Coordinates of C-alpha atoms in Angstrom, one line a residue:
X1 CA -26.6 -37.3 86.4
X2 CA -29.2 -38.2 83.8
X3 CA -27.3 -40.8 81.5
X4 CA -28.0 -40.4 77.4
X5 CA -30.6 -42.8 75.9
X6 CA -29.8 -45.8 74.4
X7 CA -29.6 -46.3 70.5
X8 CA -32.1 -48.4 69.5
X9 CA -32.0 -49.4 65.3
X10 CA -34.7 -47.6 63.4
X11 CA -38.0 -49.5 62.6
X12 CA -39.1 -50.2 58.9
X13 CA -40.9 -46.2 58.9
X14 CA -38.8 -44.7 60.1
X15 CA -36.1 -45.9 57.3
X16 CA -38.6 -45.3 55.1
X17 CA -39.0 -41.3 56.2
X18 CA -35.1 -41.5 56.2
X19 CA -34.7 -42.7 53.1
X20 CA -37.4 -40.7 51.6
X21 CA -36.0 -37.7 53.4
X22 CA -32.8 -38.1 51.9
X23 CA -34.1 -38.5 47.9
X24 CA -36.0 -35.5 48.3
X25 CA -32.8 -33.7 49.4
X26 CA -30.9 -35.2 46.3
X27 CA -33.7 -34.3 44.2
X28 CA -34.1 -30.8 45.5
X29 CA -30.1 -30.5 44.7
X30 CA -30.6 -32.0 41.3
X31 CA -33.3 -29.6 40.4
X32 CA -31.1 -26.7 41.9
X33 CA -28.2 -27.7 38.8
X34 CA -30.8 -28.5 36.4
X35 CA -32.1 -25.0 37.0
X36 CA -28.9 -23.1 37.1
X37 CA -27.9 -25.2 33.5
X38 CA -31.7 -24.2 31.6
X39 CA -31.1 -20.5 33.2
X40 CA -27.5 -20.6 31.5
X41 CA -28.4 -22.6 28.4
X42 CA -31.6 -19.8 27.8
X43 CA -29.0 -17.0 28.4
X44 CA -26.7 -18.6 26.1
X45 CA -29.6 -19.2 23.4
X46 CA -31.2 -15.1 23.6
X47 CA -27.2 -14.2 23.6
X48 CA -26.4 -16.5 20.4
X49 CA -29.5 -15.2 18.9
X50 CA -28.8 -11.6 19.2
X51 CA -25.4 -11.7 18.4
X52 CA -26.4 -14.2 15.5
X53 CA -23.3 -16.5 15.6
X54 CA -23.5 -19.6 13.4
X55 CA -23.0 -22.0 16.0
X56 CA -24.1 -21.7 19.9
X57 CA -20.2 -23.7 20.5
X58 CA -18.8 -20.3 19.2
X59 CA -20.9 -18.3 21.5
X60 CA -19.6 -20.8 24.5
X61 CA -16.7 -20.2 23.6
X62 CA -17.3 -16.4 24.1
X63 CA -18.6 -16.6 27.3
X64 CA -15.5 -19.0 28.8
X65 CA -13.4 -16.4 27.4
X66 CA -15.1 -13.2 28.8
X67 CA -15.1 -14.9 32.2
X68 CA -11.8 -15.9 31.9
X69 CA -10.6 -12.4 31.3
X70 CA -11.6 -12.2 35.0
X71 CA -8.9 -14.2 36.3
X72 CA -6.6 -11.2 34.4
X73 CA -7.7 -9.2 37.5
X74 CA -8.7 -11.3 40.8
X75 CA -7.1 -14.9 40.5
X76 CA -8.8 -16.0 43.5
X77 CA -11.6 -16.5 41.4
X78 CA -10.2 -19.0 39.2
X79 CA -8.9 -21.4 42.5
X80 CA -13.3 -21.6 42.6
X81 CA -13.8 -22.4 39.5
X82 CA -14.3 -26.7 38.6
X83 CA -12.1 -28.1 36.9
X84 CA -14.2 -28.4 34.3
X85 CA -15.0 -25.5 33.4
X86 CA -11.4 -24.3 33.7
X87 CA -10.5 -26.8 31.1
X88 CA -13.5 -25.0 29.1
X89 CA -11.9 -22.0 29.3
X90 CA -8.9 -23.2 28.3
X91 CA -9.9 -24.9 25.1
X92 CA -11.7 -21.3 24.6
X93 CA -9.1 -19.5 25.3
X94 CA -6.9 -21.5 23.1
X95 CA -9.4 -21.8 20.5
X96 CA -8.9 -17.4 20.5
X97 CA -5.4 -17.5 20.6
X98 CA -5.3 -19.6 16.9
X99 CA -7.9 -17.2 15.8
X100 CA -5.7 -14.5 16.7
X101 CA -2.5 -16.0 15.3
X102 CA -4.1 -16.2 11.5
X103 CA -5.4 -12.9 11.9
X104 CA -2.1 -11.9 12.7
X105 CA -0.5 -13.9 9.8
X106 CA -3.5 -12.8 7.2
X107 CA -2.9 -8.8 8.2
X108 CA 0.6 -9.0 7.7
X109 CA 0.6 -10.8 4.3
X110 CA -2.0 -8.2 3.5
X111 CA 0.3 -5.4 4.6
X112 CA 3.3 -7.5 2.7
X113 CA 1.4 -7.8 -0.9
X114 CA 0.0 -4.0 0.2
X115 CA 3.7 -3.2 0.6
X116 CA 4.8 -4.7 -2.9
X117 CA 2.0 -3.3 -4.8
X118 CA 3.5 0.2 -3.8
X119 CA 7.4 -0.8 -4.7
X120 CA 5.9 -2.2 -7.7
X121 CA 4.5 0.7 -8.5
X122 CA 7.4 3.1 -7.8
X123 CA 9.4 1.0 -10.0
X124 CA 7.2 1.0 -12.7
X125 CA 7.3 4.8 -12.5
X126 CA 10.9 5.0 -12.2
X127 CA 11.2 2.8 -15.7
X128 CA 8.4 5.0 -17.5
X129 CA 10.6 8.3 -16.4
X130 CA 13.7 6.7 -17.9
X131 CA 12.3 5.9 -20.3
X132 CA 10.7 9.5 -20.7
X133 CA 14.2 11.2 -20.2
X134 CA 16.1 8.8 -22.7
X135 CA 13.6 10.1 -25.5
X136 CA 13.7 13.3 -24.6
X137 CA 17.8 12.9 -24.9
X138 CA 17.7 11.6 -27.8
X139 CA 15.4 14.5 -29.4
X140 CA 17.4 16.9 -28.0
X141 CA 20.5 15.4 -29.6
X142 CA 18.6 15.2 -32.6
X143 CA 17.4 19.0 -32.6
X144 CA 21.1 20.0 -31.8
X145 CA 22.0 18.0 -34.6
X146 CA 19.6 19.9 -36.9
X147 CA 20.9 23.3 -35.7
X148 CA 24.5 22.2 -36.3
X149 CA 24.1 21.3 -39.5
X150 CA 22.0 24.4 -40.5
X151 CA 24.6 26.4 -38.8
X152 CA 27.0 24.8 -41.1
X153 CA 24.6 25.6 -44.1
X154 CA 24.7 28.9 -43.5
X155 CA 28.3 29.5 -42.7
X156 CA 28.6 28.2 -46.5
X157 CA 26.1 30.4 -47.7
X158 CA 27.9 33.3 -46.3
X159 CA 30.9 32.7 -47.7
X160 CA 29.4 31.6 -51.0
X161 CA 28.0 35.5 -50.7
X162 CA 31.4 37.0 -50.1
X163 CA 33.0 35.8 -52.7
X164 CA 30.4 36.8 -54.8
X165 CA 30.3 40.6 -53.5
X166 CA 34.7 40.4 -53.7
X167 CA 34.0 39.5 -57.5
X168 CA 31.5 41.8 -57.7
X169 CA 33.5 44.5 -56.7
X170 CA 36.7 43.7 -58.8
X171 CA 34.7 43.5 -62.0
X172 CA 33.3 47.3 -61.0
X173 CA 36.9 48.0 -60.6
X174 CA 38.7 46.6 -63.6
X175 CA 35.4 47.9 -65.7
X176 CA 36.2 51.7 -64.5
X177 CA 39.9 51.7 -65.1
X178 CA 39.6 50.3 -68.6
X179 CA 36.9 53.2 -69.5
X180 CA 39.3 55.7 -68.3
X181 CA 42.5 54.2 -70.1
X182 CA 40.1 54.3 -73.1
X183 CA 39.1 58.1 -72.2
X184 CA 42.4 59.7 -71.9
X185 CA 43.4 57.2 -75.2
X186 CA 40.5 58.9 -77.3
X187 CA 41.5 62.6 -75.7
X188 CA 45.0 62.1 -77.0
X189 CA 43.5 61.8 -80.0
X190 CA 41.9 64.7 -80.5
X191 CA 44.5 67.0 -79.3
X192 CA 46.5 65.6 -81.7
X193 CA 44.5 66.0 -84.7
X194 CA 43.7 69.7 -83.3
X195 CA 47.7 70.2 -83.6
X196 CA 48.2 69.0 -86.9
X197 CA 45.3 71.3 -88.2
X198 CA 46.9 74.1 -86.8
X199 CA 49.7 73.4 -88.7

């Protein structure tokens, strides 16, 4: 049985290849990141400058939020995610939430001054028809106040014109008895100056 070789320590080139070896590994690793980080941060950049955000943090922000909303349907992805960019997404995510909560606070005040402007409004209209009907009362009181009185006018009028015809009629009457009285008087007369010339 062939027994293993025995270590010997390295000599000064071969540390050297070892060593060298080794860096060039790191490096290669290094460039890997660097090149995953400029294909990220020149996504990011054409993304920010076609959605035209004002600040590329914003944008950031979007993206940890979008890949968040992954986690919504397969959580195993977030257990693979570092820790730092979960805390990324967290600040993003937060960050949306506030958003959302003045949005929320701004529409409903909006709704709530919306809402008054319409009571206001009703009431305003209920006042101006009150108002409307109370004049309208009062000129119809006023033109039933007028007929009243005209009514009255011309209940005195007619009875003014009653009395006048009653008169009327008992002057025609007195006038024609007194014209016969004096008729027969004046026949009397004559018959008896016709008797006393027969004589």
């Amino acid at each position: 049985m062939q027994g293993s070789a025995p270590s010997r320590p390295a000599t000064a080139e071969e540390e050297a290849w070892l060593d060298a070896q080794e860096f060039l590994d790191h490096a290669h690793t290094q460039w890997l990141y660097a090149s995953d980080g400029i294909a990220t941060a020149a996504q990011d950049a054409h993304g920010f400058e076609d959605y035209g955000f004002e600040n590329s943090e914003a944008f950031g922000m979007m993206r940890d939020v979008q890949q968040a909303s992954e986690f919504l349907v397969n959580r195993e992805i977030a257990t693979k995610a570092s820790f730092h960019r979960l805390s990324s997404m967290r600040k993003s995510a937060l960050k949306l939430v506030s958003i959302i909560d003045e949005a929320i606070h701004t529409v409903v005040q909006n709704e709530r001054n919306a809402a008054l402007e319409k009571i206001e409004a009703v009431m305003q209209m209920k006042n101006e028809c009150e108002e409307v009907a109370i004049a309208e009362r009062m000129q119809l009181q006023s033109e039933v106040a007028l007929l009243k009185q005209q009514g009255e006018c011309l209940v005195d009028l007619l009875e003014q014109e009653k009395d006048k015809s009653i008169c009327a009629i008992c002057f025609t009457r007195c006038t024609s008895t007194t014209a016969t009285r004096a008729s027969i008087s004046t026949r009397e007369q004559i018959e008896l100056v016709r008797a006393a010339d027969a004589r």
